[in-house]
CSV table of N, CA and C in Angstrom, one decimal:
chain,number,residue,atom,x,y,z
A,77,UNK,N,137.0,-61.5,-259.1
A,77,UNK,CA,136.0,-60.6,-258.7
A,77,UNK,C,135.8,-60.7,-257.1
A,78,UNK,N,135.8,-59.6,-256.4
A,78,UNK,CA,135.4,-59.4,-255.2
A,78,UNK,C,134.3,-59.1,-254.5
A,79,UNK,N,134.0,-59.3,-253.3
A,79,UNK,CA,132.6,-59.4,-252.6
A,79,UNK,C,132.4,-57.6,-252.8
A,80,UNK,N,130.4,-57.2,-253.0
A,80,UNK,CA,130.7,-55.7,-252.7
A,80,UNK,C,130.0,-55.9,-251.1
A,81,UNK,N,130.8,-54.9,-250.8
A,81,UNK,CA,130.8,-54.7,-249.1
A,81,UNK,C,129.7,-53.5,-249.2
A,82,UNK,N,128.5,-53.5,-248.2
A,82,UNK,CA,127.6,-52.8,-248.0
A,82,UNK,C,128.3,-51.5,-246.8
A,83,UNK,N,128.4,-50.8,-246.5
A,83,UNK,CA,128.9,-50.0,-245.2
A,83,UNK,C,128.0,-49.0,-244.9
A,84,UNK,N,127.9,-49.2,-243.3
A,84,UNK,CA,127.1,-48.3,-242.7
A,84,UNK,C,127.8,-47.7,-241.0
A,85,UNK,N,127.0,-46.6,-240.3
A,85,UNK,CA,127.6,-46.8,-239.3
A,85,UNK,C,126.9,-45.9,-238.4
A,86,UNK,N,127.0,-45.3,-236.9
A,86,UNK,CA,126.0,-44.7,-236.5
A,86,UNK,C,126.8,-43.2,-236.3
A,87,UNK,N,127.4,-42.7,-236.8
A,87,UNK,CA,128.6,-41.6,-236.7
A,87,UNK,C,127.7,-40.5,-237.6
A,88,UNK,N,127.1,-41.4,-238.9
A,88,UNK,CA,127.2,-40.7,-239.9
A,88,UNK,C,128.0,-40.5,-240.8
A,89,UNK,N,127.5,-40.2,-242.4
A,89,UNK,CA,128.1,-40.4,-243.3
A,89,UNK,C,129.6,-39.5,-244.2
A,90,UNK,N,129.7,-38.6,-243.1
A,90,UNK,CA,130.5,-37.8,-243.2
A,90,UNK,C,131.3,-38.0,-242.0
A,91,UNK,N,131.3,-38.9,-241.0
A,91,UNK,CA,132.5,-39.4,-240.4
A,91,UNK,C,133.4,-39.9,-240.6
A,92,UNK,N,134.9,-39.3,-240.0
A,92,UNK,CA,135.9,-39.6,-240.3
A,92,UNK,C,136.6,-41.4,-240.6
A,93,UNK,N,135.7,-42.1,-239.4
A,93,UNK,CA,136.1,-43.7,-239.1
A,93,UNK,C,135.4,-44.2,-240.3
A,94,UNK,N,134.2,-43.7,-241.1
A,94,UNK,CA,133.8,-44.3,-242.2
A,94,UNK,C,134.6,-43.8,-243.6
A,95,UNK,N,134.9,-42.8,-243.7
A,95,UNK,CA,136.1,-42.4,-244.9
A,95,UNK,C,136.9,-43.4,-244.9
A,96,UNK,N,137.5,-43.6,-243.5
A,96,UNK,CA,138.6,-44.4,-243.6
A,96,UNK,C,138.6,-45.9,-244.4
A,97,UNK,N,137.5,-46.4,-243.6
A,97,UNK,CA,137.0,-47.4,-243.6
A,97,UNK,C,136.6,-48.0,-245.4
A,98,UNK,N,136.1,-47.1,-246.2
A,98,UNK,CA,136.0,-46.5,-247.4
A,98,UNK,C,136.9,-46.8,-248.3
A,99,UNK,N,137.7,-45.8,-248.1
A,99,UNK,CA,139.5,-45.7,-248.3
A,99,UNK,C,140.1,-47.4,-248.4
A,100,UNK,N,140.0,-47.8,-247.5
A,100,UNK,CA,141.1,-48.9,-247.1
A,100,UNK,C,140.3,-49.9,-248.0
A,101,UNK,N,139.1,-50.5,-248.2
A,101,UNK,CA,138.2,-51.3,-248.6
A,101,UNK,C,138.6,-51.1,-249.8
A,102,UNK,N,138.4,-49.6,-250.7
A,102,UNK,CA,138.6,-49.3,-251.9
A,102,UNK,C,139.9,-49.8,-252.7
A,103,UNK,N,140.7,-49.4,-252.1
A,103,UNK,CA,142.0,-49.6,-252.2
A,103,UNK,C,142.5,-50.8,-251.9
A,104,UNK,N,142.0,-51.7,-250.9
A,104,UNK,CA,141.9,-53.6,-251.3
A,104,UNK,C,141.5,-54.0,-252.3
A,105,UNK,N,140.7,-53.4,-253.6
A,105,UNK,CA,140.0,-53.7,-254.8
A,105,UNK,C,138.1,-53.9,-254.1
A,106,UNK,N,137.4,-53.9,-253.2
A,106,UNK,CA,136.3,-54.1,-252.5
A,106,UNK,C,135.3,-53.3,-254.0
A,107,UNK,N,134.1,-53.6,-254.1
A,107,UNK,CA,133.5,-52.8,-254.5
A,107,UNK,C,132.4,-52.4,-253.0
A,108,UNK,N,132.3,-50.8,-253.6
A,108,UNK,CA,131.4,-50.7,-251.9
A,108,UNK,C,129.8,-49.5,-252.2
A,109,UNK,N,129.2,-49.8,-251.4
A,109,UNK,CA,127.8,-49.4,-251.4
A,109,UNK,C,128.0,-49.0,-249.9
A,110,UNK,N,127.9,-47.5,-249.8
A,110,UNK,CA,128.0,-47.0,-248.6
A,110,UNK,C,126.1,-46.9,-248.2
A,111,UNK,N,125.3,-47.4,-246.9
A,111,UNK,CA,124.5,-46.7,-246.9
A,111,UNK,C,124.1,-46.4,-245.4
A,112,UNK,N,124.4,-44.4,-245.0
A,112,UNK,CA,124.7,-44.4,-244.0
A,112,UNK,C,123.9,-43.4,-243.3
A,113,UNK,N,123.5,-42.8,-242.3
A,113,UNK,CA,122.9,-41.8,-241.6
A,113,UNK,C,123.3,-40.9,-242.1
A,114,UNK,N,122.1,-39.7,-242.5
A,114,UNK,CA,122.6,-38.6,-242.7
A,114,UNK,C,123.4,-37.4,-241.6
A,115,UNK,N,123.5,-38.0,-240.5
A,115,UNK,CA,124.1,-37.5,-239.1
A,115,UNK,C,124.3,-38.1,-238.2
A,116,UNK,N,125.0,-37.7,-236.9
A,116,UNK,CA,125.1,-38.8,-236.2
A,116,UNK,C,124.1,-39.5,-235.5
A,117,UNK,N,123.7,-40.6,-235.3
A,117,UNK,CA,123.1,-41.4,-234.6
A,117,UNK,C,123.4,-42.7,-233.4
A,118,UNK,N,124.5,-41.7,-233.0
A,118,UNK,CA,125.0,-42.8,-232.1
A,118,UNK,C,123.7,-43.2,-231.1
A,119,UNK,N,125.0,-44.2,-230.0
A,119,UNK,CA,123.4,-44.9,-228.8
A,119,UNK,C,122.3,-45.2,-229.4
A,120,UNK,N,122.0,-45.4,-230.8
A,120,UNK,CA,120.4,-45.9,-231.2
A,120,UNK,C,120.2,-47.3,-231.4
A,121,UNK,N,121.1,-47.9,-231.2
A,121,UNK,CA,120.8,-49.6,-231.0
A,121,UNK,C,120.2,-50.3,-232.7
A,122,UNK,N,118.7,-50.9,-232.7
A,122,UNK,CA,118.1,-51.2,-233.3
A,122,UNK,C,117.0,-50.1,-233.9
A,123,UNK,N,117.0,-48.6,-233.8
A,123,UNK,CA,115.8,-48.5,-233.7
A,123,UNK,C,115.6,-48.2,-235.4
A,124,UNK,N,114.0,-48.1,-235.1
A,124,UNK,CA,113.7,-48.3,-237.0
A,124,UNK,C,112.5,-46.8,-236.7
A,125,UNK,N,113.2,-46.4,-238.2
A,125,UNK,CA,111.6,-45.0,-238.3
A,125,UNK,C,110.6,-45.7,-238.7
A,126,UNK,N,109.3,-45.7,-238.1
A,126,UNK,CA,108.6,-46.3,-238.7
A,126,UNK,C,107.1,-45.2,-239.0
A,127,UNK,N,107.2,-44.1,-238.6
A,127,UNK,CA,105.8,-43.2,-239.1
A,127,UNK,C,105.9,-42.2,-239.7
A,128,UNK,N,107.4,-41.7,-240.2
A,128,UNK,CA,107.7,-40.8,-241.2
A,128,UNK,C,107.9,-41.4,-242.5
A,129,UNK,N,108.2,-40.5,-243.5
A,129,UNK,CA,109.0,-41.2,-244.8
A,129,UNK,C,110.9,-40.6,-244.7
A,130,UNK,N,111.2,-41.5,-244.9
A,130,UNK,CA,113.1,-41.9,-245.0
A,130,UNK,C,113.2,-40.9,-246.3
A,131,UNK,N,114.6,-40.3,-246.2
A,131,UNK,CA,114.7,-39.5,-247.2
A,131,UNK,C,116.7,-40.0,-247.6
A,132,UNK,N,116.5,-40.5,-249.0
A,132,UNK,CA,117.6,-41.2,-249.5
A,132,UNK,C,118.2,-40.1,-250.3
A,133,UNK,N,119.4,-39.9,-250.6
A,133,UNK,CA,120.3,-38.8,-251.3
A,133,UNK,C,121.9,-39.7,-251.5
A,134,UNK,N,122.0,-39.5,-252.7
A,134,UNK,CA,123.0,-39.8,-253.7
A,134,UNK,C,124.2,-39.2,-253.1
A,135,UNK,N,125.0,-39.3,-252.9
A,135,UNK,CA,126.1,-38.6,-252.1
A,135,UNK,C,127.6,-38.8,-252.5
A,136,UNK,N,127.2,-38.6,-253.8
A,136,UNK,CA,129.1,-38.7,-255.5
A,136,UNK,C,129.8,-37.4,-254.8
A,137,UNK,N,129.3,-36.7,-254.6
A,137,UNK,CA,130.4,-35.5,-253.6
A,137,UNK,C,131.4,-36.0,-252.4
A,138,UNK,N,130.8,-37.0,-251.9
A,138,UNK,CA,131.9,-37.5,-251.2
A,138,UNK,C,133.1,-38.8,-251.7
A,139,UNK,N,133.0,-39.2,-252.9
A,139,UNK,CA,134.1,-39.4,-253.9
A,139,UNK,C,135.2,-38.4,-253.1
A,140,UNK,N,135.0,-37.3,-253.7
A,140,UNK,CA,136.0,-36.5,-253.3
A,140,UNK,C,136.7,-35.8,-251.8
A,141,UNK,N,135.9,-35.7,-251.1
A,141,UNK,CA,135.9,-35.9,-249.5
A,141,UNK,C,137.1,-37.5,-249.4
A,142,UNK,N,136.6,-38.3,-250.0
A,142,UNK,CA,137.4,-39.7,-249.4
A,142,UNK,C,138.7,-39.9,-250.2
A,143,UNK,N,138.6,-39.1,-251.7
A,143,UNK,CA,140.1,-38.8,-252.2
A,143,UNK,C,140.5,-40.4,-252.8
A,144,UNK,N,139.3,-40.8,-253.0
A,144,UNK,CA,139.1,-42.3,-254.3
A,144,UNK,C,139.1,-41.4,-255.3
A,145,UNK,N,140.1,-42.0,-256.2
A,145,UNK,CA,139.9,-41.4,-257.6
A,145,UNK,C,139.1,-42.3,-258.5
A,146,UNK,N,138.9,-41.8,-259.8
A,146,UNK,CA,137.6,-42.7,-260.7
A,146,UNK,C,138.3,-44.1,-260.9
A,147,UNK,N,139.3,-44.3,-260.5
A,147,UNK,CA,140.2,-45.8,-260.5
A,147,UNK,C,139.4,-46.8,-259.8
A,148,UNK,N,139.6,-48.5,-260.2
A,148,UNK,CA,139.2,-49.0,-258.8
A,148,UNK,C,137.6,-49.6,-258.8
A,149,UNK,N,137.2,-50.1,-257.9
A,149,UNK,CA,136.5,-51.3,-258.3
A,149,UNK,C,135.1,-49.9,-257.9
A,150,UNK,N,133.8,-50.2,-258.3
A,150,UNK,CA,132.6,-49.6,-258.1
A,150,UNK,C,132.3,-48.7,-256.8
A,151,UNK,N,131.8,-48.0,-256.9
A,151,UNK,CA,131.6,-47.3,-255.1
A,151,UNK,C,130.2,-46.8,-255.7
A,152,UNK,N,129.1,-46.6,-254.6
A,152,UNK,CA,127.9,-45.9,-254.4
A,152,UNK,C,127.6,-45.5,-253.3
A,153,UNK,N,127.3,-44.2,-252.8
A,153,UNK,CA,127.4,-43.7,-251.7
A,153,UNK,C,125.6,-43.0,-251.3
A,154,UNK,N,125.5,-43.4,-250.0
A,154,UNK,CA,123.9,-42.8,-249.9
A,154,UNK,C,123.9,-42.4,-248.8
A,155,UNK,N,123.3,-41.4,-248.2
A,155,UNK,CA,123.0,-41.2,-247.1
A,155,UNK,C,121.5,-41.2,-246.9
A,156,UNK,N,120.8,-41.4,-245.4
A,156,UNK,CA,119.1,-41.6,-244.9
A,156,UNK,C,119.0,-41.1,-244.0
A,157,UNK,N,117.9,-40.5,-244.3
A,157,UNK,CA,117.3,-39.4,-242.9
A,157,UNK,C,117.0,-40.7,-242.0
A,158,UNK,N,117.6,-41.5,-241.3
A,158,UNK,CA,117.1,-42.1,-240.6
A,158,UNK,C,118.4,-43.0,-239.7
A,159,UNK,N,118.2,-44.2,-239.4
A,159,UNK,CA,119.3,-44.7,-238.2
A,159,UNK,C,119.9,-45.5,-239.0
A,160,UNK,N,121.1,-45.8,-237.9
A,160,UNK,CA,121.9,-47.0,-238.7
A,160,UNK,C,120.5,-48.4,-239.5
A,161,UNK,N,120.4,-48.9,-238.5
A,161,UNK,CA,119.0,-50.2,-238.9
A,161,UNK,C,118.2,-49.9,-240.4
A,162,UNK,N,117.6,-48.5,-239.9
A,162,UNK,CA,116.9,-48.0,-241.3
A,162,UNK,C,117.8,-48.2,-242.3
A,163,UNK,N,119.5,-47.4,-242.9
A,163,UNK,CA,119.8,-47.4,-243.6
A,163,UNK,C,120.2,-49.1,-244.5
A,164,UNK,N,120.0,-50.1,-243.3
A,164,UNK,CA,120.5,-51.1,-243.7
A,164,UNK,C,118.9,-51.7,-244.0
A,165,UNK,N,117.8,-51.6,-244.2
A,165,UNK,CA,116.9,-52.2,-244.5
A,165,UNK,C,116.3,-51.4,-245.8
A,166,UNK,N,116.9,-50.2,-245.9
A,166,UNK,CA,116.8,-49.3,-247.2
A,166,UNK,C,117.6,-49.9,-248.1
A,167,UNK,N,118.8,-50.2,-247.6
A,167,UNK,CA,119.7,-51.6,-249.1
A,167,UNK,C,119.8,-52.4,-249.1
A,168,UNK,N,118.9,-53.4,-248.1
A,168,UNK,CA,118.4,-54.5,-248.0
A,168,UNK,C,117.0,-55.2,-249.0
A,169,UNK,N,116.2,-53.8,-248.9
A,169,UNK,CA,114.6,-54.4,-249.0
A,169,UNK,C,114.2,-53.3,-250.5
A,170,UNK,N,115.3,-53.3,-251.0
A,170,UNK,CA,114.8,-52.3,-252.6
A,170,UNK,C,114.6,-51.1,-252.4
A,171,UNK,N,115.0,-50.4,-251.8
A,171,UNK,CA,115.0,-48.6,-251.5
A,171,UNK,C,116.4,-47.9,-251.9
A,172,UNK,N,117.4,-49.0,-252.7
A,172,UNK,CA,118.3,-47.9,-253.3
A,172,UNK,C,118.4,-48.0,-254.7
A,173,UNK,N,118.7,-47.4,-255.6
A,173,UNK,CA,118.3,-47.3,-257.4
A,173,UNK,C,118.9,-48.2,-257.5
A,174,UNK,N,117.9,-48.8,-258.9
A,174,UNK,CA,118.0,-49.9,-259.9
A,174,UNK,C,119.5,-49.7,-260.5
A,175,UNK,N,120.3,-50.9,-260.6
A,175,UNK,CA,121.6,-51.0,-260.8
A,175,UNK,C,122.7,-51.1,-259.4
A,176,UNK,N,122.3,-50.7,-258.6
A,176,UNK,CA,123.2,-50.3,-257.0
A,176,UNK,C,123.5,-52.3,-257.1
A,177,UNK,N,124.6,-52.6,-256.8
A,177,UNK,CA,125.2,-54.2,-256.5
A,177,UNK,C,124.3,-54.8,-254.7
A,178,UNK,N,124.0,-56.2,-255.5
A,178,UNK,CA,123.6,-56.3,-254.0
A,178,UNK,C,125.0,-56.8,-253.3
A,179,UNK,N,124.8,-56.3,-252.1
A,179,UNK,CA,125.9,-56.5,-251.2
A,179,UNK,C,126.1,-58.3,-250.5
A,180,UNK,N,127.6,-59.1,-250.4
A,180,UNK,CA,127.7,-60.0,-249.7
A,180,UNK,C,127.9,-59.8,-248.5
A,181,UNK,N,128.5,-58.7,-248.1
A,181,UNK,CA,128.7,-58.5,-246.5
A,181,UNK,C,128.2,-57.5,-246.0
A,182,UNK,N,128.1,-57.0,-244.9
A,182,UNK,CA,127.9,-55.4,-244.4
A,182,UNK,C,129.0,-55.6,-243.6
A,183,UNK,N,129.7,-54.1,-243.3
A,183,UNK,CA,131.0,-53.6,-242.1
A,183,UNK,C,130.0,-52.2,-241.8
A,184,UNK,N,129.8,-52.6,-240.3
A,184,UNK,CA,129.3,-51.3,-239.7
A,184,UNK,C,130.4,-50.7,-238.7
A,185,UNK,N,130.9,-49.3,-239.0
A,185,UNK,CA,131.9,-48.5,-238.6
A,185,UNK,C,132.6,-47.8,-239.1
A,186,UNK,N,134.3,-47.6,-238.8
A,186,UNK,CA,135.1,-47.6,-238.0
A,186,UNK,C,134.3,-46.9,-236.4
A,187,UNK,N,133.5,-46.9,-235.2
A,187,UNK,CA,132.8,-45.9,-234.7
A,187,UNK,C,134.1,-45.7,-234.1
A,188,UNK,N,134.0,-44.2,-233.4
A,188,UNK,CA,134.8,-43.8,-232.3
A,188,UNK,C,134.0,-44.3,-231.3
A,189,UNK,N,135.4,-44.5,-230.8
A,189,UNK,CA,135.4,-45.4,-229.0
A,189,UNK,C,134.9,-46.6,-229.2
A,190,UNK,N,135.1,-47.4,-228.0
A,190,UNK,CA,134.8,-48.8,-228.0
A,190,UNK,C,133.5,-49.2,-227.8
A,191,UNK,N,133.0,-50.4,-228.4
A,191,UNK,CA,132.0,-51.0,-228.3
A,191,UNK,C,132.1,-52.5,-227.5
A,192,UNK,N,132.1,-51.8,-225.9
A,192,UNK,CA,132.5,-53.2,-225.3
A,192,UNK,C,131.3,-53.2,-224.5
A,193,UNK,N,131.4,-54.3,-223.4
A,193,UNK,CA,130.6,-54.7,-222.3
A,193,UNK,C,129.1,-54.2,-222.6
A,194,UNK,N,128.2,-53.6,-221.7
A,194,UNK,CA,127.4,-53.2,-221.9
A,194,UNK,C,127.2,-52.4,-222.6
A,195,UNK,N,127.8,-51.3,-223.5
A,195,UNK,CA,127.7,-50.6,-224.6
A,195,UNK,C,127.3,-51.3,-225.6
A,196,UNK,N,127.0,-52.6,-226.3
A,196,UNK,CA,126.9,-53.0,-227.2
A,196,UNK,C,125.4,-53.0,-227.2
A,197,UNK,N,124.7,-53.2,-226.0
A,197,UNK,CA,123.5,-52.9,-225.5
A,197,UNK,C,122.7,-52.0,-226.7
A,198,UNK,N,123.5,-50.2,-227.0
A,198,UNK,CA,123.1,-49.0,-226.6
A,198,UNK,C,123.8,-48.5,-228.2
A,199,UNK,N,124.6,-49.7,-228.8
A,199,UNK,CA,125.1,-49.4,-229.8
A,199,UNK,C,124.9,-48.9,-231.0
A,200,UNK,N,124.6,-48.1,-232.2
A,200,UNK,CA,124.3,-48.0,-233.5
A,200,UNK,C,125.2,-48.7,-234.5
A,201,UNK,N,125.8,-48.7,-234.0
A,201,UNK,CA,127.1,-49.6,-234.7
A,201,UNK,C,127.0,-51.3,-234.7
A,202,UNK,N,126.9,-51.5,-233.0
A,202,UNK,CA,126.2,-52.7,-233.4
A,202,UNK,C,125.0,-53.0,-233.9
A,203,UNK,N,124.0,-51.9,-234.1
A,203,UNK,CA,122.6,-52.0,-234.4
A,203,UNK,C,122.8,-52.5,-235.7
A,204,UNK,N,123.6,-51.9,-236.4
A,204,UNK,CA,123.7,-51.5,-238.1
A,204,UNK,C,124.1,-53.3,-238.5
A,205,UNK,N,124.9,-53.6,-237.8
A,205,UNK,CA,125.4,-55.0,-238.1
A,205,UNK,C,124.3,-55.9,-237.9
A,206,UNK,N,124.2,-56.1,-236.8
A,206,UNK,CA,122.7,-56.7,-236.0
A,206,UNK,C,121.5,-56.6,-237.1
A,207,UNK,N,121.0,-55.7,-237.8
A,207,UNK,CA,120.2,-55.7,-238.3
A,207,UNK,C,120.6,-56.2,-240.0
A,208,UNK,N,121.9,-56.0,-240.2
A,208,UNK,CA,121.9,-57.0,-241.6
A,208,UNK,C,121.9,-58.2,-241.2
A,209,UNK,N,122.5,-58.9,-239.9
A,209,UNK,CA,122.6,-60.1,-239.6
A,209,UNK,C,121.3,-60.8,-240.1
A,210,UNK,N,120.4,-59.6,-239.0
A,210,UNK,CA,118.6,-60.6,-239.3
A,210,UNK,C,118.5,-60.3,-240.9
A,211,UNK,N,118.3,-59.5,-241.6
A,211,UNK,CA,118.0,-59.7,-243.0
A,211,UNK,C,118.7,-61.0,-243.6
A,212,UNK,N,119.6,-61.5,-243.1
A,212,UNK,CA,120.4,-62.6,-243.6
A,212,UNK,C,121.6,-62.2,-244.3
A,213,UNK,N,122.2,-61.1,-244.1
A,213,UNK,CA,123.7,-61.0,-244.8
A,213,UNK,C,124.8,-61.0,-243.3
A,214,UNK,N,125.7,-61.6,-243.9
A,214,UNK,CA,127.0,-61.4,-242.5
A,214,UNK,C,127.5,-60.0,-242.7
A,215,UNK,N,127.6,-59.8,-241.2
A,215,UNK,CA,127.9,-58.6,-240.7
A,215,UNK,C,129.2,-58.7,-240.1
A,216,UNK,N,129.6,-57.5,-239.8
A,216,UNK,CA,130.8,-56.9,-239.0
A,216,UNK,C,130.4,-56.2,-238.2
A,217,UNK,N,131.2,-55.5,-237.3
A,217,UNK,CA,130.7,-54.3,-236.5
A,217,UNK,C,132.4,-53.9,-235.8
A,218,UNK,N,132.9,-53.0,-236.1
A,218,UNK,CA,133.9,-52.4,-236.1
A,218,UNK,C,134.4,-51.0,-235.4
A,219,UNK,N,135.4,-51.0,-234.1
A,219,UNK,CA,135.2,-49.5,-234.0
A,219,UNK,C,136.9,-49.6,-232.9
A,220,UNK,N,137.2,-48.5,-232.6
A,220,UNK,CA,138.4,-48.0,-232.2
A,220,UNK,C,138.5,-47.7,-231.0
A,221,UNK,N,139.7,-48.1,-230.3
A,221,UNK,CA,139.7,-47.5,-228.7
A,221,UNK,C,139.7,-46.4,-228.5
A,222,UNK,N,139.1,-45.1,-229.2
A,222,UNK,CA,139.3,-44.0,-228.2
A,222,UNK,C,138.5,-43.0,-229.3
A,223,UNK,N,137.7,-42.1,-228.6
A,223,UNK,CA,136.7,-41.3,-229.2
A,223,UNK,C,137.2,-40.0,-230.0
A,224,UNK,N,138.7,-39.8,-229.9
A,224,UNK,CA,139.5,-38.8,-230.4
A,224,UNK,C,140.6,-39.7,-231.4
A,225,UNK,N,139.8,-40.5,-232.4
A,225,UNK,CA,141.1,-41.2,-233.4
A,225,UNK,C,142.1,-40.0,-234.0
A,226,UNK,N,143.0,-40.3,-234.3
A,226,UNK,CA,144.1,-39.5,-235.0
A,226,UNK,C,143.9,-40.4,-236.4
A,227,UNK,N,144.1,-41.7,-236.1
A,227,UNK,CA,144.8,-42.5,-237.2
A,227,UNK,C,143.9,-43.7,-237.1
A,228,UNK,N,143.3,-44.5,-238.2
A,228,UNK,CA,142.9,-45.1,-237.8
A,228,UNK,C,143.6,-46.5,-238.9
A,229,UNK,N,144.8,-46.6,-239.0
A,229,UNK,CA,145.6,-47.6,-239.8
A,229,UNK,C,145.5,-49.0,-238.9
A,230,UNK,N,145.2,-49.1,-237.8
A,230,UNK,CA,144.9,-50.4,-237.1
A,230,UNK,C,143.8,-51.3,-237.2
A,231,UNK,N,142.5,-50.4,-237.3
A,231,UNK,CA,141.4,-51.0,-237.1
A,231,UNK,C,141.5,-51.1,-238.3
A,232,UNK,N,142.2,-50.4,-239.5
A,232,UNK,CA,142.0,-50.6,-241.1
A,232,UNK,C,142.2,-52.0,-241.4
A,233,UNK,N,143.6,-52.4,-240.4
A,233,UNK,CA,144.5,-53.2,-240.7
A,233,UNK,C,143.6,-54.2,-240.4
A,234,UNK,N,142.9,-54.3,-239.1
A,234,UNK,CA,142.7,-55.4,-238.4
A,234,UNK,C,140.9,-55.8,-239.2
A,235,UNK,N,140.5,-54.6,-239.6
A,235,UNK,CA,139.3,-55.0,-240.2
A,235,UNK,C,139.2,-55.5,-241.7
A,236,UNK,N,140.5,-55.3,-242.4
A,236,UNK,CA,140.8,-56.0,-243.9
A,236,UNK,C,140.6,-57.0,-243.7
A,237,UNK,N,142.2,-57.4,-242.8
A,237,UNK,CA,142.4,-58.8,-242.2
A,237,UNK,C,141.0,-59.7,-242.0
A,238,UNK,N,140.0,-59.6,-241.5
A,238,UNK,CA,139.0,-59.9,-241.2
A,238,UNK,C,137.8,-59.9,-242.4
A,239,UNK,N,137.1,-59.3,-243.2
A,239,UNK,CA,137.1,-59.4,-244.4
A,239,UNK,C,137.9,-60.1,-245.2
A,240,UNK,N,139.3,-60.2,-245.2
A,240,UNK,CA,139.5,-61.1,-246.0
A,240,UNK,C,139.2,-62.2,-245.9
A,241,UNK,N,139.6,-62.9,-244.4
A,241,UNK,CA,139.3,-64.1,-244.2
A,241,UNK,C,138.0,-64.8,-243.8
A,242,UNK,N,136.7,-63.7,-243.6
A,242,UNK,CA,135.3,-63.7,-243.9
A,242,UNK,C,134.6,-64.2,-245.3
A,243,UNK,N,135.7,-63.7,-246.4
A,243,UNK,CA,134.9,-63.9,-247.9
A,243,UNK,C,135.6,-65.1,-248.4
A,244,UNK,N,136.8,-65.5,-247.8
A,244,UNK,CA,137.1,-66.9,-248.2
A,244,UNK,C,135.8,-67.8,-248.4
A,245,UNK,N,134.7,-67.8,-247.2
A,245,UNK,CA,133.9,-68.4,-247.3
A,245,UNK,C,132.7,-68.3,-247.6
A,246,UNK,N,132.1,-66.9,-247.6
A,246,UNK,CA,131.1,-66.8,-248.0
A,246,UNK,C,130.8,-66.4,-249.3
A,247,UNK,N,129.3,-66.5,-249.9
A,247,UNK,CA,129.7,-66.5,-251.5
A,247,UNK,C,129.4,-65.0,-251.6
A,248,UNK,N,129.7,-64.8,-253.3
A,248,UNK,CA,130.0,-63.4,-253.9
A,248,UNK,C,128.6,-62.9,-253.9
């Protein structure tokens, strides 16, 4: 049995670096719980909605968008009117339906462009990690050198790699 990996990112849930991201997990056997902006939200760091209500939507139409067939370990897909942080305290703190797997890890990404130096500052990508960290799940935070990916079989490569040797030790 395998860890289910929680996924979020600040791109949005119809970004390309998270299909991927998707894809590759799926296809390692991962079970996955996508839970992601309903748009982009890049540069939002940590921030949290706090005086509206969050609007959660089931999102099985992108099954097909990511070209996972019914094969293969569990997948649940959601998108939130709200930021990376929000989405991860939404399937953190009981706000996605009864039966959803709780997650051992979160991967926030693939983002376009880099999350170096001071950018991490200013990040949603790092926010999204950052903020499962404090809930108490280990995080990732994952993204690509250049804001126009073609391909993103490296960061796939290098973020499996990494997950794998992440769940060696942490429990299921």
């Amino acid at each position: 049995m395998k860890h289910t990996i929680l996924i979020t990112n600040d791109d949005g849930v119809e970004a390309s670096g998270l299909a991927a991201l998707v894809v590759g997990l799926h296809e390692a056997g991962y079970p996955i719980v996508v839970c992601a902006p309903d748009r982009e939200r890049s540069a939002s760091t940590m921030h949290l909605t706090l005086h509206k209500l969050l609007k959660l939507r089931r999102r099985d139409d992108l099954v097909e968008i990511y070209k996972v067939g019914g094969e293969g370990p569990e997948m649940h897909i959601f998108d939130v009117s709200g930021f990376p942080a929000d989405c991860i305290m939404t399937a953190l703190e009981g706000g996605l339906p009864k039966g959803t797997p709780k997650p051992a890890l979160c991967i926030s990404g693939i983002n376009r462009g880099p999350n170096m130096s001071v950018d991490i500052l200013h990040s949603g990508t790092i926010g999204g990690a950052r903020q499962a960290g404090a809930c108490g799940l280990p995080a990732i935070a994952t993204s690509i050198d250049t804001f126009e990916p073609e391909d993103y079989s490296v960061a796939i490569e290098s973020t499996l790699e990494l997950v794998r040797r992440v769940c060696n030790f942490i429990p299921i």
